[in-house]
CSV table of C-alpha atoms and ligand atoms in Angstrom, one decimal:
chain,number,residue,atom,x,y,z
Y,1,ASP,CA,-23.5,9.4,7.3
Y,2,VAL,CA,-21.3,6.6,6.1
Y,3,LEU,CA,-23.9,3.9,6.8
Y,4,SER,CA,-26.5,5.4,4.5
Y,5,ARG,CA,-23.7,6.0,2.0
Y,6,MET,CA,-22.8,2.3,2.2
Y,7,ASP,CA,-26.5,1.4,1.6
Y,8,ALA,CA,-26.5,3.6,-1.5
Y,9,VAL,CA,-23.2,2.8,-3.2
Y,10,GLU,CA,-21.5,-0.3,-1.8
Y,11,GLY,CA,-23.5,-2.6,-4.0
Y,12,ASP,CA,-21.9,-1.0,-7.1
Y,13,VAL,CA,-18.4,-0.5,-5.6
Y,14,GLY,CA,-17.8,-3.7,-3.7
Y,15,ALA,CA,-15.0,-2.2,-1.5
Y,16,TYR,CA,-15.8,-4.4,1.6
Y,17,LEU,CA,-15.3,-8.1,2.1
Y,18,LEU,CA,-16.9,-7.9,5.5
Y,19,GLU,CA,-18.9,-5.1,7.1
Y,20,THR,CA,-18.8,-4.8,10.9
Y,21,ARG,CA,-21.7,-2.4,11.3
Y,22,GLU,CA,-22.9,-3.7,14.7
Y,23,GLY,CA,-19.4,-3.5,16.2
Y,24,ALA,CA,-19.1,0.0,14.7
Y,25,LEU,CA,-22.3,1.2,16.2
Y,26,ALA,CA,-21.3,-0.2,19.6
Y,27,GLN,CA,-17.9,1.6,19.3
Y,28,ALA,CA,-19.7,4.8,18.5
Y,29,ASP,CA,-22.1,4.4,21.4
Y,30,ALA,CA,-19.1,3.9,23.7
Y,31,VAL,CA,-17.7,7.2,22.5
Y,32,ASP,CA,-21.0,8.9,23.1
Y,33,ALA,CA,-21.1,7.5,26.6
Y,34,LYS,CA,-17.6,8.8,27.4
Y,35,ARG,CA,-18.6,12.2,26.1
Y,36,ALA,CA,-21.8,12.2,28.2
Y,37,ALA,CA,-19.7,11.3,31.2
Y,38,GLY,CA,-17.5,14.3,30.6
Y,39,GLU,CA,-14.4,12.2,29.8
Y,40,LYS,CA,-11.7,13.3,27.4
Y,41,ILE,CA,-12.3,12.0,23.9
Y,42,PRO,CA,-9.2,11.1,21.7
Y,43,PHE,CA,-8.8,12.8,18.4
Y,44,LEU,CA,-9.9,9.9,16.2
Y,45,ALA,CA,-12.8,8.9,18.5
Y,46,GLY,CA,-15.9,8.0,16.7
Y,47,ILE,CA,-14.5,8.6,13.2
Y,48,PRO,CA,-15.4,5.6,11.1
Y,49,GLY,CA,-12.7,3.9,8.9
Y,50,ALA,CA,-12.0,0.6,7.2
Y,51,VAL,CA,-9.1,-1.8,7.3
Y,52,LYS,CA,-7.5,-3.8,4.5
Y,53,ASP,CA,-8.2,-7.5,5.0
Y,54,ASN,CA,-4.6,-8.6,5.4
Y,55,ILE,CA,-4.4,-6.8,8.8
Y,56,CYS,CA,-5.4,-9.0,11.7
Y,57,THR,CA,-8.4,-8.0,13.7
Y,58,ILE,CA,-9.1,-10.0,16.8
Y,59,GLY,CA,-12.4,-12.0,16.6
Y,60,VAL,CA,-13.1,-10.6,13.1
Y,61,ARG,CA,-12.5,-12.8,10.0
Y,62,THR,CA,-9.3,-11.8,8.1
Y,63,THR,CA,-8.8,-13.5,4.8
Y,64,ALA,CA,-6.2,-11.7,2.8
Y,65,ALA,CA,-8.8,-12.2,0.0
Y,66,SER,CA,-7.7,-15.8,-0.2
Y,67,LYS,CA,-9.7,-19.0,-0.1
Y,68,ILE,CA,-7.0,-20.5,2.0
Y,69,LEU,CA,-8.0,-18.1,4.9
Y,70,GLU,CA,-11.7,-18.1,4.2
Y,71,ASN,CA,-12.4,-19.2,7.7
Y,72,PHE,CA,-9.6,-17.5,9.6
Y,73,VAL,CA,-10.5,-15.5,12.7
Y,74,PRO,CA,-7.3,-14.0,14.3
Y,75,PRO,CA,-6.9,-14.5,18.0
Y,76,TYR,CA,-5.0,-11.2,18.2
Y,77,ASP,CA,-5.0,-7.7,16.9
Y,78,ALA,CA,-2.3,-6.2,14.7
Y,79,THR,CA,-0.4,-3.4,16.5
Y,80,VAL,CA,-2.0,-0.8,14.3
Y,81,MET,CA,-5.4,-2.0,15.4
Y,82,THR,CA,-4.5,-1.9,19.1
Y,83,LYS,CA,-3.4,1.7,18.5
Y,84,LEU,CA,-6.6,2.6,16.7
Y,85,HIS,CA,-8.7,1.1,19.4
Y,86,ALA,CA,-6.8,3.1,22.0
Y,87,GLU,CA,-8.0,6.2,20.0
Y,88,ASP,CA,-11.6,4.9,20.1
Y,89,ALA,CA,-11.7,4.7,16.3
Y,90,VAL,CA,-14.8,3.1,14.8
Y,91,ILE,CA,-14.1,0.2,12.4
Y,92,LEU,CA,-16.7,-0.3,9.7
Y,93,GLY,CA,-15.2,-3.4,8.1
Y,94,LYS,CA,-12.5,-5.2,6.2
Y,95,THR,CA,-11.7,-4.2,2.7
Y,96,ASN,CA,-11.0,-6.1,-0.5
Y,97,LEU,CA,-7.5,-6.6,-1.9
Y,98,ASP,CA,-5.5,-8.7,-4.4
Y,99,GLU,CA,-5.0,-12.1,-2.8
Y,100,PHE,CA,-2.2,-11.7,-0.2
Y,101,ALA,CA,-1.6,-8.2,-1.7
Y,102,MET,CA,-0.2,-9.6,-4.9
Y,103,GLY,CA,-1.4,-7.4,-7.7
Y,104,GLY,CA,-2.2,-3.9,-8.8
Y,105,SER,CA,-5.9,-3.9,-9.6
Y,106,THR,CA,-7.8,-5.9,-6.9
Y,107,GLU,CA,-8.9,-8.3,-9.7
Y,108,ASN,CA,-6.8,-11.0,-8.0
Y,109,SER,CA,-9.2,-11.2,-5.0
Y,110,ALA,CA,-10.6,-14.7,-4.6
Y,111,PHE,CA,-14.0,-13.3,-3.6
Y,112,GLN,CA,-15.0,-10.3,-5.7
Y,113,PRO,CA,-13.7,-7.5,-7.9
Y,114,THR,CA,-13.9,-3.9,-6.5
Y,115,HIS,CA,-15.0,-1.2,-8.9
Y,116,ASN,CA,-13.5,2.3,-9.2
Y,117,PRO,CA,-16.0,4.8,-7.8
Y,118,TRP,CA,-15.2,7.3,-10.6
Y,119,ASP,CA,-16.1,4.7,-13.3
Y,120,THR,CA,-17.3,1.4,-12.2
Y,121,ALA,CA,-16.2,-0.3,-15.4
Y,122,ARG,CA,-12.6,0.4,-14.2
Y,123,VAL,CA,-10.3,-1.1,-11.5
Y,124,PRO,CA,-9.7,0.9,-8.3
Y,125,GLY,CA,-6.0,-0.1,-8.5
Y,126,GLY,CA,-4.4,-2.4,-6.0
Y,127,SER,CA,-3.7,-4.2,-4.0
Y,128,SER,CA,-5.4,-1.9,-1.4
Y,129,GLY,CA,-8.2,-1.3,-3.9
Y,130,GLY,CA,-11.0,-1.9,-1.4
Y,131,SER,CA,-9.5,0.6,1.0
Y,132,ALA,CA,-9.1,3.3,-1.7
Y,133,ALA,CA,-12.6,2.7,-3.2
Y,134,ALA,CA,-14.2,2.9,0.3
Y,135,VAL,CA,-12.6,6.3,1.0
Y,136,ALA,CA,-13.2,7.6,-2.5
Y,137,SER,CA,-16.9,6.5,-2.5
Y,138,GLY,CA,-17.5,7.9,1.0
Y,139,THR,CA,-18.1,4.6,2.7
Y,140,ALA,CA,-15.2,5.2,5.1
Y,141,ILE,CA,-13.6,8.5,6.3
Y,142,TRP,CA,-10.1,6.8,6.4
Y,143,ALA,CA,-8.7,3.5,5.7
Y,144,LEU,CA,-5.5,1.5,6.2
Y,145,GLY,CA,-3.7,-0.2,3.4
Y,146,SER,CA,-0.4,-2.0,3.0
Y,147,ASP,CA,2.3,-1.2,0.4
Y,148,THR,CA,4.9,-3.7,-0.7
Y,149,GLY,CA,5.5,-2.2,-4.2
Y,150,GLY,CA,2.9,0.5,-4.5
Y,151,SER,CA,-0.3,-0.9,-3.1
Y,152,ILE,CA,-1.2,2.2,-1.1
Y,153,ARG,CA,0.0,4.9,-3.5
Y,154,GLN,CA,-1.3,3.4,-6.8
Y,155,PRO,CA,-4.9,2.8,-5.7
Y,156,ALA,CA,-4.9,6.2,-4.1
Y,157,SER,CA,-3.9,7.7,-7.4
Y,158,PHE,CA,-6.5,5.7,-9.4
Y,159,CYS,CA,-9.2,6.7,-6.9
Y,160,GLY,CA,-8.3,10.4,-6.5
Y,161,ILE,CA,-7.4,10.3,-2.8
Y,162,VAL,CA,-4.2,10.6,-0.7
Y,163,GLY,CA,-2.1,7.5,0.1
Y,164,LEU,CA,1.0,7.4,2.2
Y,165,LYS,CA,3.6,4.7,2.4
Y,166,PRO,CA,5.8,5.4,5.4
Y,167,THR,CA,9.5,4.7,5.7
Y,168,TYR,CA,10.2,1.0,6.1
Y,169,GLY,CA,9.9,0.4,9.9
Y,170,ARG,CA,8.0,3.6,10.7
Y,171,VAL,CA,4.8,1.6,11.3
Y,172,SER,CA,4.8,-1.8,13.0
Y,173,ARG,CA,4.1,-4.8,10.7
Y,174,TYR,CA,3.0,-7.0,13.6
Y,175,GLY,CA,-0.3,-8.6,12.6
Y,176,LEU,CA,0.1,-7.7,8.9
Y,177,MET,CA,0.0,-10.9,6.9
Y,178,ALA,CA,3.4,-11.0,5.5
Y,179,TYR,CA,3.9,-10.8,1.7
Y,180,ALA,CA,7.5,-9.6,1.3
Y,181,SER,CA,8.8,-8.8,4.8
Y,182,SER,CA,11.6,-6.5,3.8
Y,183,LEU,CA,9.3,-4.3,1.7
Y,184,ASP,CA,5.9,-4.3,3.4
Y,185,GLN,CA,4.6,-1.2,5.2
Y,186,ILE,CA,1.1,-0.3,6.5
Y,187,GLY,CA,-0.1,3.2,5.9
Y,188,PRO,CA,-3.1,5.5,5.6
Y,189,LEU,CA,-5.5,6.2,2.7
Y,190,THR,CA,-7.5,9.4,3.2
Y,191,ARG,CA,-9.4,12.2,1.5
Y,192,ASP,CA,-6.7,14.8,2.2
Y,193,VAL,CA,-3.2,15.3,3.5
Y,194,THR,CA,-4.3,16.5,7.0
Y,195,ASP,CA,-6.2,13.2,7.6
Y,196,ALA,CA,-3.1,11.2,6.5
Y,197,ALA,CA,-1.0,13.1,9.1
Y,198,HIS,CA,-3.5,12.5,11.8
Y,199,LEU,CA,-3.7,8.8,11.0
Y,200,LEU,CA,0.1,8.4,10.8
Y,201,ASN,CA,0.3,10.1,14.3
Y,202,VAL,CA,-1.7,7.2,15.6
Y,203,ILE,CA,-0.1,4.2,13.9
Y,204,ALA,CA,3.6,5.2,13.8
Y,205,GLY,CA,6.1,4.2,16.4
Y,206,HIS,CA,8.3,1.5,17.9
Y,207,ASP,CA,6.8,-1.9,18.7
Y,208,PRO,CA,8.6,-4.6,20.7
Y,209,MET,CA,6.6,-7.1,18.6
Y,210,ASP,CA,8.3,-6.0,15.3
Y,211,SER,CA,12.1,-6.1,15.4
Y,212,THR,CA,12.3,-4.0,12.3
Y,213,ALA,CA,10.1,-1.2,13.7
Y,214,SER,CA,12.1,2.1,14.0
Y,215,ARG,CA,12.9,3.5,17.5
Y,216,ALA,CA,13.0,7.0,16.1
Y,217,ASN,CA,10.8,9.5,17.8
Y,218,VAL,CA,7.3,10.0,16.3
Y,219,PRO,CA,6.8,13.7,15.7
Y,220,ASP,CA,3.3,15.3,15.6
Y,221,TYR,CA,2.9,15.1,11.8
Y,222,THR,CA,0.2,17.7,11.8
Y,223,GLN,CA,2.8,20.3,12.8
Y,224,ALA,CA,4.4,19.8,9.5
Y,225,LEU,CA,1.3,21.0,7.6
Y,226,ARG,CA,2.4,24.5,6.7
Y,227,ALA,CA,1.4,25.6,3.2
Y,228,ASP,CA,5.0,26.6,2.4
Y,229,VAL,CA,7.4,25.1,-0.1
Y,230,LYS,CA,9.7,28.1,-0.4
Y,231,GLY,CA,13.3,26.9,-1.0
Y,232,LEU,CA,12.2,23.2,-1.1
Y,233,LYS,CA,14.4,21.5,-3.6
Y,234,ILE,CA,12.5,19.2,-5.9
Y,235,GLY,CA,14.2,16.6,-8.1
Y,236,LEU,CA,12.6,15.3,-11.3
Y,237,PRO,CA,14.2,12.0,-12.2
Y,238,LYS,CA,14.5,11.9,-16.0
Y,239,GLU,CA,14.2,8.1,-16.0
Y,240,TYR,CA,10.6,8.4,-14.7
Y,241,PHE,CA,9.3,10.6,-17.4
Y,242,ILE,CA,9.5,8.1,-20.2
Y,243,ASP,CA,8.0,7.4,-23.6
Y,244,GLY,CA,4.8,5.3,-23.3
Y,245,MET,CA,3.7,7.2,-20.3
Y,246,ASP,CA,0.1,8.5,-20.7
Y,247,GLN,CA,0.2,12.1,-22.0
Y,248,GLU,CA,-2.5,13.4,-19.8
Y,249,VAL,CA,-0.7,11.9,-16.7
Y,250,GLU,CA,2.6,13.5,-17.7
Y,251,ALA,CA,1.0,16.9,-18.4
Y,252,SER,CA,-0.9,16.9,-15.0
Y,253,VAL,CA,2.2,15.9,-13.1
Y,254,ARG,CA,4.4,18.5,-14.8
Y,255,LYS,CA,1.7,21.2,-14.2
Y,256,ALA,CA,1.6,20.3,-10.4
Y,257,ILE,CA,5.4,20.6,-10.2
Y,258,ALA,CA,5.3,23.9,-12.1
Y,259,ASP,CA,2.7,25.1,-9.6
Y,260,MET,CA,5.0,24.3,-6.7
Y,261,GLU,CA,7.8,26.1,-8.5
Y,262,ALA,CA,5.6,29.2,-8.7
Y,263,MET,CA,5.1,28.8,-4.9
Y,264,GLY,CA,8.9,29.2,-4.4
Y,265,ALA,CA,10.2,25.6,-4.7
Y,266,GLU,CA,13.3,25.0,-6.7
Y,267,VAL,CA,13.0,22.3,-9.4
Y,268,ARG,CA,15.9,20.5,-11.1
Y,269,GLU,CA,16.3,17.4,-13.2
Y,270,ILE,CA,18.1,14.5,-11.5
Y,271,SER,CA,19.1,11.0,-12.6
Y,272,LEU,CA,18.4,7.7,-10.8
Y,273,PRO,CA,20.3,5.5,-13.3
Y,274,HIS,CA,19.3,2.1,-12.0
Y,275,THR,CA,15.6,2.8,-12.3
Y,276,ASP,CA,15.3,0.5,-15.4
Y,277,TYR,CA,16.2,-2.5,-13.2
Y,278,ALA,CA,13.7,-1.8,-10.4
Y,279,VAL,CA,10.8,-3.8,-11.7
Y,280,SER,CA,12.9,-6.9,-12.4
Y,281,THR,CA,14.6,-6.6,-9.1
Y,282,TYR,CA,11.3,-6.2,-7.2
Y,283,TYR,CA,9.8,-9.2,-9.0
Y,284,LEU,CA,12.6,-11.4,-7.8
Y,285,ILE,CA,12.9,-10.2,-4.2
Y,286,ALA,CA,9.1,-9.9,-3.5
Y,287,PRO,CA,8.2,-13.4,-4.8
Y,288,ALA,CA,11.3,-14.9,-3.1
Y,289,GLU,CA,10.1,-13.5,0.3
Y,290,ALA,CA,6.5,-14.4,-0.6
Y,291,ALA,CA,7.4,-18.1,-1.3
Y,292,THR,CA,9.0,-18.3,2.1
Y,293,ASN,CA,6.2,-16.4,4.0
Y,294,LEU,CA,3.4,-18.4,2.4
Y,295,GLU,CA,4.9,-21.7,3.4
Y,296,ARG,CA,3.0,-21.4,6.6
Y,297,TYR,CA,-0.3,-22.0,4.8
Y,298,ASP,CA,-0.1,-25.8,4.9
Y,299,GLY,CA,-3.6,-26.8,6.0
Y,300,VAL,CA,-2.3,-27.4,9.6
Y,301,SER,CA,-1.4,-24.1,11.3
Y,302,TYR,CA,-3.9,-21.7,9.7
Y,303,GLY,CA,-7.1,-21.5,7.8
Y,304,VAL,CA,-8.6,-24.1,5.5
Y,305,ARG,CA,-7.7,-27.7,5.1
Y,306,VAL,CA,-8.6,-30.0,2.2
Y,307,ASP,CA,-8.4,-33.6,3.3
Y,308,GLY,CA,-6.0,-36.0,1.5
Y,309,GLU,CA,-4.8,-39.5,1.7
Y,310,ASP,CA,-1.8,-38.6,3.8
Y,311,LEU,CA,0.0,-35.5,5.2
Y,312,VAL,CA,1.7,-34.6,1.9
Y,313,ASP,CA,-1.4,-35.2,-0.1
Y,314,MET,CA,-3.4,-33.1,2.3
Y,315,MET,CA,-0.9,-30.2,2.1
Y,316,THR,CA,-0.7,-30.4,-1.7
Y,317,ARG,CA,-4.5,-30.4,-2.2
Y,318,THR,CA,-5.0,-27.6,0.3
Y,319,ARG,CA,-2.4,-25.4,-1.5
Y,320,THR,CA,-3.4,-26.4,-5.0
Y,321,GLU,CA,-7.1,-25.8,-4.5
Y,322,LYS,CA,-7.0,-22.8,-2.3
Y,323,PHE,CA,-4.3,-20.5,-3.6
Y,324,GLY,CA,-5.2,-18.4,-6.7
Y,325,ALA,CA,-3.2,-18.4,-9.9
Y,326,GLU,CA,-1.2,-15.2,-9.2
Y,327,VAL,CA,-0.2,-16.5,-5.8
Y,328,LYS,CA,1.0,-19.8,-7.3
Y,329,ARG,CA,2.9,-17.9,-10.0
Y,330,ARG,CA,4.8,-16.0,-7.4
Y,331,ILE,CA,5.5,-19.0,-5.2
Y,332,LEU,CA,7.0,-20.7,-8.2
Y,333,ILE,CA,9.1,-17.7,-9.3
Y,334,GLY,CA,10.2,-17.2,-5.7
Y,335,ASN,CA,11.3,-20.8,-5.2
Y,336,TYR,CA,13.0,-20.8,-8.5
Y,337,ALA,CA,15.0,-17.7,-7.7
Y,338,LEU,CA,16.0,-19.1,-4.4
Y,339,SER,CA,16.9,-22.6,-5.5
Y,340,ALA,CA,20.4,-24.0,-5.5
Y,341,GLY,CA,22.0,-23.2,-8.8
Y,342,TYR,CA,19.9,-20.2,-9.5
Y,343,TYR,CA,20.3,-18.3,-6.2
Y,344,ASP,CA,23.5,-16.5,-7.2
Y,345,ALA,CA,22.2,-15.6,-10.7
Y,346,TYR,CA,18.8,-14.3,-9.6
Y,347,TYR,CA,18.2,-13.7,-5.9
Y,348,LEU,CA,21.7,-12.6,-4.9
Y,349,LYS,CA,22.0,-10.4,-8.1
Y,350,ALA,CA,18.7,-8.8,-7.2
Y,351,LEU,CA,19.9,-7.9,-3.7
Y,352,LYS,CA,23.0,-6.3,-5.3
Y,353,VAL,CA,20.9,-4.2,-7.7
Y,354,ARG,CA,18.6,-3.3,-4.8
Y,355,THR,CA,21.7,-1.7,-3.1
Y,356,LEU,CA,22.5,0.2,-6.3
Y,357,ILE,CA,18.9,1.5,-6.4
Y,358,GLN,CA,19.2,2.6,-2.8
Y,359,GLN,CA,22.5,4.4,-3.5
Y,360,ASP,CA,20.9,6.2,-6.5
Y,361,PHE,CA,18.4,7.8,-4.1
Y,362,MET,CA,20.9,8.6,-1.4
Y,363,ARG,CA,23.1,10.4,-3.9
Y,364,ALA,CA,20.0,12.3,-5.3
Y,365,PHE,CA,19.0,13.3,-1.7
Y,366,GLU,CA,22.4,15.0,-1.3
Y,367,GLU,CA,21.1,17.5,-3.9
Y,368,VAL,CA,17.4,17.7,-3.4
Y,369,ASP,CA,14.8,17.4,-0.5
Y,370,VAL,CA,12.1,15.5,-2.3
Y,371,ILE,CA,11.7,13.7,-5.6
Y,372,MET,CA,8.5,13.9,-7.6
Y,373,THR,CA,7.2,11.5,-10.2
Y,374,PRO,CA,3.8,10.3,-11.5
Y,375,THR,CA,2.4,7.7,-9.1
Y,376,ALA,CA,1.4,5.4,-12.1
Y,377,PRO,CA,2.1,5.6,-15.8
Y,378,THR,CA,-1.6,5.5,-16.6
Y,379,PRO,CA,-5.0,6.4,-15.0
Y,380,ALA,CA,-7.3,3.5,-13.9
Y,381,TYR,CA,-7.8,1.0,-16.7
Y,382,LYS,CA,-10.8,-1.2,-17.5
Y,383,ILE,CA,-11.6,-4.3,-15.5
Y,384,GLY,CA,-10.2,-7.2,-17.5
Y,385,GLU,CA,-8.1,-5.0,-19.7
Y,386,MET,CA,-4.7,-6.1,-18.4
Y,387,THR,CA,-4.3,-9.6,-19.8
Y,388,SER,CA,-0.7,-10.5,-19.1
Y,389,PRO,CA,1.0,-10.5,-15.8
Y,390,LEU,CA,4.1,-8.9,-17.3
Y,391,GLN,CA,2.1,-5.9,-18.6
Y,392,MET,CA,0.7,-5.5,-15.0
Y,393,TYR,CA,4.2,-5.7,-13.4
Y,394,LEU,CA,5.5,-3.0,-15.7
Y,395,GLN,CA,2.8,-0.7,-14.3
Y,396,ASP,CA,4.7,-0.6,-11.0
Y,397,ILE,CA,7.8,1.2,-12.4
Y,398,SER,CA,7.3,4.4,-10.3
Y,399,THR,CA,6.3,2.8,-7.0
Y,400,VAL,CA,8.5,-0.3,-6.4
Y,401,PRO,CA,11.9,1.6,-6.2
Y,402,LEU,CA,10.8,3.3,-2.9
Y,403,ASN,CA,10.1,-0.1,-1.3
Y,404,LEU,CA,13.4,-1.4,-2.5
Y,405,ALA,CA,15.1,1.6,-0.9
Y,406,GLY,CA,12.8,1.7,2.2
Y,407,LEU,CA,11.8,5.3,1.5
Y,408,PRO,CA,8.5,7.1,2.3
Y,409,GLY,CA,6.2,8.3,-0.5
Y,410,ILE,CA,2.9,9.9,-0.8
Y,411,SER,CA,0.4,10.0,-3.7
Y,412,VAL,CA,-1.6,13.2,-3.8
Y,413,PRO,CA,-4.3,13.9,-6.5
Y,414,CYS,CA,-3.1,16.3,-9.2
Y,415,GLY,CA,-5.9,16.5,-11.7
Y,416,PHE,CA,-8.1,14.5,-14.0
Y,417,THR,CA,-8.0,13.2,-17.5
Y,418,ALA,CA,-10.4,14.5,-20.1
Y,419,ALA,CA,-12.5,11.4,-19.4
Y,420,GLY,CA,-12.7,12.4,-15.7
Y,421,LEU,CA,-10.3,9.9,-14.3
Y,422,PRO,CA,-8.0,11.0,-11.3
Y,423,ILE,CA,-4.3,11.4,-11.7
Y,424,GLY,CA,-1.7,11.1,-8.8
Y,425,LEU,CA,1.5,12.9,-8.1
Y,426,GLN,CA,4.1,10.9,-6.1
Y,427,ILE,CA,6.3,12.7,-3.6
Y,428,ILE,CA,9.3,10.8,-2.3
Y,429,GLY,CA,11.3,11.7,0.8
Y,430,ARG,CA,14.5,10.7,2.6
Y,431,PRO,CA,14.2,8.0,5.2
Y,432,LEU,CA,11.9,9.1,8.1
Y,433,ALA,CA,11.2,12.4,6.3
Y,434,GLU,CA,7.4,11.9,6.3
Y,435,GLU,CA,7.1,15.5,7.6
Y,436,THR,CA,8.8,16.8,4.5
Y,437,ILE,CA,6.6,14.9,2.0
Y,438,LEU,CA,3.4,15.7,4.0
Y,439,ARG,CA,4.3,19.4,4.0
Y,440,ALA,CA,4.9,19.4,0.2
Y,441,ALA,CA,1.7,17.5,-0.4
Y,442,TYR,CA,-0.2,19.8,1.9
Y,443,ALA,CA,1.1,22.9,0.3
Y,444,TYR,CA,0.2,21.6,-3.2
Y,445,GLU,CA,-3.2,20.3,-2.2
B,1,LIG,N1,1.7,-4.5,-7.7
B,1,LIG,C1,2.7,-4.9,-6.8
B,1,LIG,C2,2.7,-6.4,-6.7
B,1,LIG,O1,1.9,-7.0,-7.3
B,1,LIG,C3,2.6,-4.3,-5.5
B,1,LIG,C4,1.8,-5.0,-4.5
B,1,LIG,C5,1.8,-4.4,-3.1
B,1,LIG,O2,2.3,-3.3,-2.9
B,1,LIG,N2,1.3,-5.1,-2.2
B,1,LIG,O3,3.5,-7.0,-6.0
């Protein structure tokens, strides 16, 4: 069971910031009692999972892996938690992340690194690295993550599991600690595609508490799981298969696509000409929104306070001492891009390029049903290996365009390197076409 698995491996993996075993056992007992009383049991009932620690859980400490929220116990549940509780899901704990979800390796956690279960000298990816490592190491059957620029898909790819970023607005963000509000989405990390569909069934849907949540009907995503890709038109964007990409990654991804072609899919090359600008655009828009969202951590409203001589000194000390280096870097970049005199040159320009990136996809989707790419240009790298922030940002080339365009994407395992590291295939769909990408992923898997 997952608890003995936790005892055996969690010390080496470090996926969890907080284990809630007692609560989990009580939840499991409640399910048993229902069953004994002959009551109907919801589908997810009793199945233990884990939740990224930037998703608010009532009465359970939620830190975003930041010292500034070290003592924060939310007085409310995120909407996804309310929905999971209505399904009698069992929650094993809160998982590690890059501080405020800023990063791609989980090394930016203020509390601990998480290790990749396939090779503990390597990162699990990020920022949902704790969630991915928990599922991959068997200490959770499912997990929730958040994805602003790849944080569900890339760790899924590094850890050899399935990660789904829904369409922007498909899942309520209420109770997700905001990083970049126009990009953030919550989604599932699971062992296989079927579990991802089940979890999406539970968490998707409109929410009066999130004005950006879509009112579109939620289908039963498991109905989409037919092992059939006959006639499915797959686009391969030439801008994503670039020099410098790891050879083994490229070979695995091309092999996966050839396998789908053999199953009856039609493959053609397409072009998404503004791809080159996606990383720069993302690293202006995301920090700009982050700078605004993180203003609320002022030592007054939430979390930790460091006393000072007066109000301004208190706020300055709190933020100086309690935010980590990467968070500060982004607040500075964001405020710079938003400041008078630079706003037009940076932020406004980035918004315009964002529209061009969206239009690239919309044009491509007139021709094809799905677009396939590697999820990440490399397999999991060594802890400490990425020394410059820029080098790290460039890793996000395949994942950030979807967030900028609001599109759904899934990462599904498509093989291993010779050294035994997992590789992920990314499947991108039209807005609200989660069923199509789930079907393609299921057929391949
Ligand atoms: N690696 C990206 C960043 O650092 C994506 C993070 C995310 O999706 N939360 O912003």
